[in-house]
Short mmCIF file of C-alpha atoms (C1' of nucleotides) in Angstrom, two decimals:
data_model
loop_
_atom_site.label_atom_id
_atom_site.label_comp_id
_atom_site.label_asym_id
_atom_site.label_seq_id
_atom_site.Cartn_x
_atom_site.Cartn_y
_atom_site.Cartn_z
CA MET A 511 20.88 16.07 -20.87
CA GLN A 512 22.27 17.59 -17.61
CA GLN A 513 23.09 15.27 -15.01
CA THR A 514 24.69 15.60 -11.64
CA GLN A 515 26.85 12.73 -10.54
CA ASN A 516 28.12 14.44 -7.39
CA PRO A 517 25.29 15.28 -5.28
CA HIS A 518 27.14 17.84 -3.58
CA THR A 519 26.58 20.17 -6.10
CA THR A 520 23.10 20.34 -5.86
CA HIS A 521 22.96 20.52 -2.03
CA LEU A 522 21.68 23.85 -0.30
CA THR A 523 23.52 25.08 2.43
CA ILE A 524 21.84 25.14 5.85
CA GLU A 525 21.98 28.81 5.51
CA GLU A 526 19.94 28.59 2.39
CA ILE A 527 17.25 26.33 3.87
CA GLU A 528 16.68 28.32 6.98
CA HIS A 529 16.38 31.37 4.78
CA ARG A 530 13.76 29.36 2.89
CA LEU A 531 11.86 28.25 6.28
CA ARG A 532 11.79 32.15 7.00
CA GLN A 533 10.55 33.01 3.57
CA HIS A 534 7.76 30.72 3.82
CA GLY A 535 6.90 31.77 7.37
CA TYR A 536 7.76 28.92 9.37
CA ARG A 537 9.84 29.04 12.61
CA LEU A 538 13.16 28.54 12.95
CA THR A 539 13.44 25.98 16.07
CA GLY A 540 16.17 23.80 17.27
CA PRO A 541 14.62 20.40 16.36
CA ARG A 542 14.43 21.80 12.80
CA THR A 543 17.42 22.57 12.57
CA VAL A 544 18.46 19.05 14.01
CA VAL A 545 16.51 17.44 11.57
CA VAL A 546 17.71 19.60 8.58
CA ASP A 547 21.58 19.22 9.48
CA ALA A 548 20.69 15.63 9.66
CA VAL A 549 19.14 15.63 6.01
CA LEU A 550 22.17 17.45 4.95
CA ARG A 551 24.67 14.56 5.70
CA HIS A 552 22.82 11.91 3.74
CA GLN A 553 24.17 11.78 0.18
CA ARG A 554 21.98 8.94 -0.77
CA PRO A 555 18.49 8.08 -0.53
CA PHE A 556 17.22 7.62 3.24
CA THR A 557 13.73 6.50 4.45
CA ALA A 558 11.73 8.61 7.05
CA GLU A 559 12.56 5.70 9.70
CA GLN A 560 16.10 5.51 9.38
CA LEU A 561 16.11 9.14 10.18
CA VAL A 562 13.70 8.55 12.94
CA ALA A 563 16.34 6.27 14.05
CA GLU A 564 19.16 8.29 13.84
CA LEU A 565 17.62 11.45 15.99
CA SER A 566 15.87 9.34 18.50
CA SER A 567 18.70 8.02 20.77
CA GLY A 568 21.40 11.26 20.54
CA ASP A 569 21.59 13.82 22.86
CA ASP A 570 18.78 15.79 21.57
CA SER A 571 16.41 13.22 20.59
CA ILE A 572 13.70 14.26 18.31
CA GLY A 573 10.31 12.61 18.21
CA ARG A 574 9.07 10.41 15.95
CA ALA A 575 6.30 13.20 14.60
CA THR A 576 8.58 16.03 14.16
CA VAL A 577 10.84 14.04 12.08
CA TYR A 578 7.91 13.44 9.58
CA ARG A 579 6.09 16.84 9.89
CA THR A 580 9.81 18.46 9.09
CA LEU A 581 10.36 15.83 6.02
CA GLU A 582 7.03 16.92 4.96
CA VAL A 583 7.72 20.58 5.28
CA LEU A 584 11.44 20.08 3.44
CA ALA A 585 9.72 18.58 0.89
CA SER A 586 7.13 20.91 0.15
CA MET A 587 9.83 23.50 0.15
CA ASP A 588 12.12 21.38 -2.78
CA VAL A 589 14.60 20.92 -0.36
CA LEU A 590 14.29 17.27 -0.34
CA THR A 591 12.37 15.01 -2.87
CA ARG A 592 10.13 12.24 -2.26
CA ILE A 593 10.45 9.32 -4.59
CA VAL A 594 8.46 6.14 -4.27
CA SER A 595 10.15 2.68 -5.86
CA PRO A 596 7.76 0.00 -7.61
CA ASP A 597 7.50 -1.84 -4.62
CA GLY A 598 5.74 1.10 -2.59
CA HIS A 599 8.59 2.08 -0.19
CA PRO A 600 8.90 5.70 -0.33
CA SER A 601 12.62 6.90 0.58
CA TYR A 602 13.65 10.97 0.62
CA ILE A 603 16.88 12.34 -1.39
CA SER A 604 18.19 15.82 -0.13
CA GLY A 605 19.11 18.65 -2.76
CA ALA A 606 16.94 18.25 -5.33
CA PRO A 607 15.04 21.60 -6.15
CA GLY A 608 13.37 21.92 -9.67
CA HIS A 609 11.81 19.13 -11.67
CA ARG A 610 13.82 16.37 -11.27
CA HIS A 611 13.96 12.76 -11.89
CA HIS A 612 16.43 10.12 -10.42
CA LEU A 613 18.52 6.80 -11.59
CA LEU A 614 18.67 4.37 -8.29
CA CYS A 615 21.12 1.85 -7.87
CA GLN A 616 19.12 -0.95 -6.40
CA VAL A 617 22.08 -2.43 -4.60
CA CYS A 618 24.01 0.51 -2.92
CA GLY A 619 21.62 3.35 -3.49
CA ILE A 620 23.75 5.73 -5.21
CA THR A 621 21.63 8.17 -6.96
CA VAL A 622 22.02 10.08 -10.56
CA THR A 623 19.73 12.99 -10.87
CA PHE A 624 18.99 14.01 -14.60
CA THR A 625 16.33 16.90 -15.47
CA ALA A 626 15.87 15.60 -18.96
CA CYS A 627 12.31 14.64 -18.99
CA PRO A 628 10.81 12.98 -22.37
CA MET A 629 7.26 13.78 -20.80
CA SER A 630 6.36 16.84 -22.05
CA GLU A 631 5.62 15.84 -25.64
CA LEU A 632 3.47 12.77 -24.14
CA ILE A 633 1.53 14.92 -21.89
CA SER A 634 0.65 17.21 -24.35
CA THR A 635 -0.69 14.63 -26.51
CA LEU A 636 -2.40 13.32 -23.81
CA ALA A 637 -4.23 16.14 -22.77
CA ASP A 638 -5.43 16.65 -26.55
CA GLU A 639 -6.56 13.02 -26.71
CA THR A 640 -8.26 12.50 -23.39
CA LYS A 641 -9.02 16.36 -22.25
CA PHE A 642 -7.96 15.37 -18.86
CA GLN A 643 -6.25 18.36 -16.84
CA ILE A 644 -3.00 16.78 -16.27
CA ASN A 645 -1.42 17.50 -12.94
CA GLU A 646 1.51 15.45 -12.04
CA HIS A 647 3.36 12.47 -13.19
CA THR A 648 5.87 10.17 -11.62
CA LEU A 649 8.91 8.93 -13.47
CA GLU A 650 11.93 7.28 -11.88
CA VAL A 651 14.22 4.92 -13.34
CA PHE A 652 15.92 2.03 -11.48
CA GLY A 653 18.90 -0.29 -11.96
CA VAL A 654 22.46 -1.42 -11.06
CA CYS A 655 25.30 0.96 -10.99
CA PRO A 656 28.49 0.01 -12.74
CA SER A 657 30.61 -0.38 -9.38
CA CYS A 658 28.21 -2.95 -8.05
CA GLN A 659 28.09 -4.66 -11.16
CA ALA A 660 31.58 -5.24 -10.71
CA HIS A 661 31.35 -6.75 -7.57
CA GLN A 662 28.80 -9.23 -8.20
CA MET B 1385 -0.50 6.10 -29.69
CA GLN B 1386 -2.63 3.51 -28.69
CA GLN B 1387 -5.36 4.05 -26.51
CA THR B 1388 -7.84 1.98 -24.23
CA GLN B 1389 -10.60 4.08 -22.94
CA ASN B 1390 -12.81 1.13 -22.51
CA PRO B 1391 -10.96 -1.03 -20.01
CA HIS B 1392 -13.05 -4.23 -21.18
CA THR B 1393 -11.11 -4.53 -24.14
CA THR B 1394 -7.92 -5.50 -22.29
CA HIS B 1395 -9.71 -7.51 -19.61
CA LEU B 1396 -8.98 -11.50 -19.61
CA THR B 1397 -11.87 -13.89 -19.33
CA ILE B 1398 -11.91 -16.48 -16.00
CA GLU B 1399 -11.20 -19.30 -18.12
CA GLU B 1400 -7.88 -17.73 -19.81
CA ILE B 1401 -6.99 -16.52 -16.20
CA GLU B 1402 -7.17 -19.74 -15.01
CA HIS B 1403 -5.57 -21.27 -18.12
CA ARG B 1404 -2.51 -19.31 -16.92
CA LEU B 1405 -2.83 -20.08 -12.95
CA ARG B 1406 -2.12 -23.71 -14.49
CA GLN B 1407 0.60 -22.65 -16.57
CA HIS B 1408 2.57 -21.33 -13.91
CA GLY B 1409 2.17 -24.16 -11.78
CA TYR B 1410 -0.64 -22.94 -9.19
CA ARG B 1411 -3.60 -24.76 -8.26
CA LEU B 1412 -6.93 -23.77 -8.97
CA THR B 1413 -8.57 -23.47 -5.71
CA GLY B 1414 -11.81 -21.79 -4.40
CA PRO B 1415 -10.64 -18.88 -2.93
CA ARG B 1416 -8.27 -17.91 -5.64
CA THR B 1417 -11.01 -18.02 -8.21
CA VAL B 1418 -13.23 -15.89 -5.85
CA VAL B 1419 -10.67 -13.41 -5.57
CA VAL B 1420 -10.02 -13.43 -9.39
CA ASP B 1421 -13.92 -12.71 -10.12
CA ALA B 1422 -13.79 -10.09 -7.34
CA VAL B 1423 -11.04 -8.51 -9.58
CA LEU B 1424 -12.63 -9.02 -12.65
CA ARG B 1425 -15.76 -7.12 -11.66
CA HIS B 1426 -13.61 -3.85 -10.80
CA GLN B 1427 -12.97 -1.57 -13.81
CA ARG B 1428 -11.20 1.21 -11.93
CA PRO B 1429 -8.33 1.05 -9.58
CA PHE B 1430 -8.84 -0.64 -6.18
CA THR B 1431 -6.59 -1.10 -3.33
CA ALA B 1432 -6.04 -4.36 -1.59
CA GLU B 1433 -7.80 -3.28 1.58
CA GLN B 1434 -10.50 -2.67 -0.72
CA LEU B 1435 -10.94 -6.19 -1.83
CA VAL B 1436 -9.78 -7.51 1.51
CA ALA B 1437 -13.23 -5.76 2.94
CA GLU B 1438 -15.58 -6.97 0.24
CA LEU B 1439 -14.42 -10.28 0.46
CA SER B 1440 -14.12 -10.86 4.10
CA SER B 1441 -17.96 -10.59 5.03
CA GLY B 1442 -19.30 -12.42 2.36
CA ASP B 1443 -20.90 -15.98 2.44
CA ASP B 1444 -17.44 -17.51 1.53
CA SER B 1445 -15.07 -15.10 3.43
CA ILE B 1446 -11.51 -15.12 2.05
CA GLY B 1447 -8.55 -14.31 4.61
CA ARG B 1448 -6.52 -11.18 4.23
CA ALA B 1449 -3.34 -13.27 3.64
CA THR B 1450 -5.03 -14.61 0.54
CA VAL B 1451 -6.16 -11.51 -0.78
CA TYR B 1452 -2.73 -10.14 -0.77
CA ARG B 1453 -1.21 -13.38 -1.96
CA THR B 1454 -3.49 -13.93 -4.74
CA LEU B 1455 -3.11 -10.32 -5.82
CA GLU B 1456 0.91 -10.67 -6.01
CA VAL B 1457 0.33 -13.95 -8.07
CA LEU B 1458 -1.87 -12.20 -10.32
CA ALA B 1459 0.48 -9.20 -10.69
CA SER B 1460 3.15 -11.64 -11.29
CA MET B 1461 1.11 -13.07 -14.19
CA ASP B 1462 0.45 -9.72 -15.53
CA VAL B 1463 -3.39 -10.20 -15.03
CA LEU B 1464 -3.13 -6.97 -13.01
CA THR B 1465 -1.15 -4.04 -12.64
CA ARG B 1466 0.20 -2.65 -9.37
CA ILE B 1467 0.36 1.21 -9.73
CA VAL B 1468 1.64 3.67 -7.17
CA SER B 1469 0.48 7.01 -6.84
CA PRO B 1470 2.88 10.01 -5.90
CA ASP B 1471 2.06 9.78 -2.14
CA GLY B 1472 2.83 6.39 -1.91
CA HIS B 1473 -0.30 4.76 -2.03
CA PRO B 1474 -0.48 1.73 -4.31
CA SER B 1475 -3.39 0.45 -6.15
CA TYR B 1476 -4.46 -2.31 -8.63
CA ILE B 1477 -5.49 -2.24 -12.14
CA SER B 1478 -7.16 -5.32 -13.52
CA GLY B 1479 -6.18 -5.86 -17.24
CA ALA B 1480 -2.90 -4.93 -17.89
CA PRO B 1481 -0.73 -6.98 -19.93
CA GLY B 1482 2.27 -5.99 -21.33
CA HIS B 1483 3.94 -2.92 -20.95
CA ARG B 1484 1.39 0.04 -20.30
CA HIS B 1485 1.11 2.99 -18.47
CA HIS B 1486 -1.80 4.93 -17.02
CA LEU B 1487 -3.37 8.09 -17.04
CA LEU B 1488 -5.52 8.04 -13.91
CA CYS B 1489 -8.07 10.67 -12.76
CA GLN B 1490 -7.63 11.88 -9.12
CA VAL B 1491 -11.11 12.54 -8.58
CA CYS B 1492 -13.28 9.49 -9.88
CA GLY B 1493 -10.56 6.78 -10.74
CA ILE B 1494 -11.03 6.41 -14.31
CA THR B 1495 -8.31 5.18 -16.09
CA VAL B 1496 -6.88 5.58 -19.49
CA THR B 1497 -4.01 2.98 -20.80
CA PHE B 1498 -1.54 3.79 -23.22
CA THR B 1499 1.30 2.24 -24.36
CA ALA B 1500 3.22 4.69 -25.98
CA CYS B 1501 6.26 5.22 -23.87
CA PRO B 1502 8.74 8.10 -24.58
CA MET B 1503 11.36 6.25 -22.08
CA SER B 1504 13.30 4.05 -24.42
CA GLU B 1505 15.52 6.64 -26.04
CA LEU B 1506 16.08 8.46 -22.44
CA ILE B 1507 17.47 4.73 -21.14
CA SER B 1508 19.45 4.29 -23.87
CA THR B 1509 20.91 7.43 -23.13
CA LEU B 1510 20.91 7.23 -19.51
CA ALA B 1511 22.55 3.67 -19.75
CA ASP B 1512 25.11 5.11 -22.03
CA GLU B 1513 26.23 7.71 -19.95
CA THR B 1514 26.12 6.40 -16.45
CA LYS B 1515 27.32 2.48 -17.37
CA PHE B 1516 23.99 1.76 -15.23
CA GLN B 1517 22.35 -1.80 -15.90
CA ILE B 1518 18.83 -0.34 -16.05
CA ASN B 1519 16.52 -2.40 -14.84
CA GLU B 1520 12.80 -1.19 -14.79
CA HIS B 1521 11.23 2.16 -14.39
CA THR B 1522 8.07 3.88 -12.92
CA LEU B 1523 5.73 6.20 -15.28
CA GLU B 1524 2.32 7.21 -14.22
CA VAL B 1525 0.37 10.29 -15.16
CA PHE B 1526 -2.30 11.64 -12.40
CA GLY B 1527 -4.84 14.66 -13.37
CA VAL B 1528 -8.68 15.16 -13.64
CA CYS B 1529 -10.76 13.54 -16.09
CA PRO B 1530 -13.25 15.84 -18.61
CA SER B 1531 -16.42 14.78 -16.58
CA CYS B 1532 -14.61 15.56 -13.29
CA GLN B 1533 -13.93 19.13 -14.56
CA ALA B 1534 -17.26 19.77 -15.26
CA HIS B 1535 -18.98 18.84 -12.36
CA GLN B 1536 -16.39 20.93 -10.28
"C1'" DA C 449 14.91 42.96 27.59
"C1'" DT C 450 10.59 41.21 28.04
"C1'" DC C 451 5.84 39.76 26.77
"C1'" DG C 452 2.26 37.23 24.91
"C1'" DA C 453 0.29 35.27 21.12
"C1'" DT C 454 0.80 30.93 18.85
"C1'" DA C 455 3.66 27.86 16.05
"C1'" DT C 456 5.79 24.00 17.36
"C1'" DT C 457 7.09 19.78 20.02
"C1'" DG C 458 6.86 14.99 21.73
"C1'" DA C 459 4.59 11.46 24.31
"C1'" DC C 460 1.30 8.68 23.27
"C1'" DA C 461 -2.49 6.20 21.40
"C1'" DC C 462 -4.15 5.20 17.23
"C1'" DA C 463 -4.58 3.48 11.76
"C1'" DA C 464 -3.57 1.73 7.89
"C1'" DA C 465 -0.97 -1.62 4.90
"C1'" DG C 466 1.31 -5.55 4.73
"C1'" DT C 467 3.80 -10.35 6.92
"C1'" DA C 468 4.80 -14.28 9.42
"C1'" DT C 469 3.78 -18.50 11.43
"C1'" DC C 470 1.47 -22.50 11.42
"C1'" DA C 471 -1.99 -26.07 12.47
"C1'" DC C 472 -5.24 -27.47 9.32
"C1'" DT C 473 -7.85 -28.10 4.47
"C1'" DA C 474 -8.09 -29.14 -0.38
"C1'" DG C 475 -6.19 -29.90 -5.01
"C1'" DT C 476 -3.86 -32.94 -8.22
"C1'" DG C 477 -1.45 -36.47 -9.92
"C1'" DA C 478 -0.77 -41.16 -9.63
"C1'" DT D 1478 -9.28 -43.34 -3.60
"C1'" DC D 1479 -4.69 -41.94 -1.63
"C1'" DA D 1480 -1.04 -39.37 -0.43
"C1'" DC D 1481 2.03 -35.64 -1.34
"C1'" DT D 1482 1.83 -31.02 -0.90
"C1'" DA D 1483 0.51 -26.52 -2.15
"C1'" DG D 1484 -2.75 -23.33 -0.34
"C1'" DT D 1485 -6.11 -21.40 3.30
"C1'" DG D 1486 -6.98 -18.30 7.20
"C1'" DA D 1487 -6.70 -17.04 12.26
"C1'" DT D 1488 -3.98 -14.76 14.69
"C1'" DA D 1489 -0.35 -11.70 16.04
"C1'" DC D 1490 3.15 -8.82 14.88
"C1'" DT D 1491 5.85 -5.39 12.10
"C1'" DT D 1492 6.16 -1.10 10.16
"C1'" DT D 1493 5.12 3.37 8.25
"C1'" DG D 1494 2.43 6.89 9.29
"C1'" DT D 1495 -1.25 10.14 11.77
"C1'" DG D 1496 -4.00 12.80 15.47
"C1'" DT D 1497 -4.46 14.59 20.16
"C1'" DC D 1498 -3.19 17.59 23.72
"C1'" DA D 1499 -0.84 19.51 27.33
"C1'" DA D 1500 4.04 21.65 27.62
"C1'" DT D 1501 7.43 24.66 25.66
"C1'" DA D 1502 10.05 27.81 22.53
"C1'" DT D 1503 10.05 31.32 19.01
"C1'" DC D 1504 9.30 36.06 17.27
"C1'" DG D 1505 7.42 40.20 16.39
"C1'" DA D 1506 5.96 43.97 19.45
"C1'" DT D 1507 6.39 46.90 22.82
#
DNA sequence: ATCGATATTGACACAAAGTATCACTAGTGA
DNA sequence: TCACTAGTGATACTTTGTGTCAATATCGAT
């Protein structure tokens, strides 16, 4: 199993992200880079509204719509991952390119990313048996990290 | 792998559900049985708002809050399952007691339930390596069913 | 360096989905 | 039948996200 205990190791630099934006035909605007910057500062999952709050009262305040639009763009380019918890609340994790899943601490939000996905076998079996064309799946794991277990 | 192509086979009867409600200390009220009745009529995933719409204009119209509350109660008793798609929209599937996962058609909503869960091994590995206390996980699969593939 | 087409922005209104309140109603056990 | 209390529903509210559109900023072409 591959793991990334330190989220930094999967983070892209701001230059790499700007390069990706250009590659995908997006313009490099001021508000966009402010949002990207803010996203990179987060090492734990954050919600769209958190980001809106952070960026709405600063010197260069960014509109709500722009924050949502930029998050969507970044997610579509695999710069960040949108994950939905069982209670239906979505949050974003920065630095998660490729096919990854997450183990989240329900107390402090710290995240372990893993690429081991036991789904491929299940999916081919399911496809065989049901003749479905299978497009996507959700798989996220929730629990309590050792540190939060100790402090309770 | 166990499958249930016909959702009826996993449906509880209204009597069984009323029995469970009593067992859990809930009262058997008029609105509650109307909601249960409506839930049982659904063989495909439905949203809370769909149910609100169905039940708000009838003879005995049920309030929005009651619908939401009853769905929560039923989900807590394993009479129905709340599942959240990758886009964050939750829906309910009736008749899914126990540990089950679902394969949903993104076009028509038909559902195949399966109990084969490849997670147990992954979870014990994750727990070993991270020392997390693991509480829950999401695992749902989305695609297009054979019938909808043909009609496109 | 300037220009012009157009992608992007942000204020605003709107929509969807769910929650809190609270006076009133109706099950339920005694 | 009575009294206690769980449950109800109208309403207002919150949260989270989307649509609109005039004004602005970016970027390739000149």
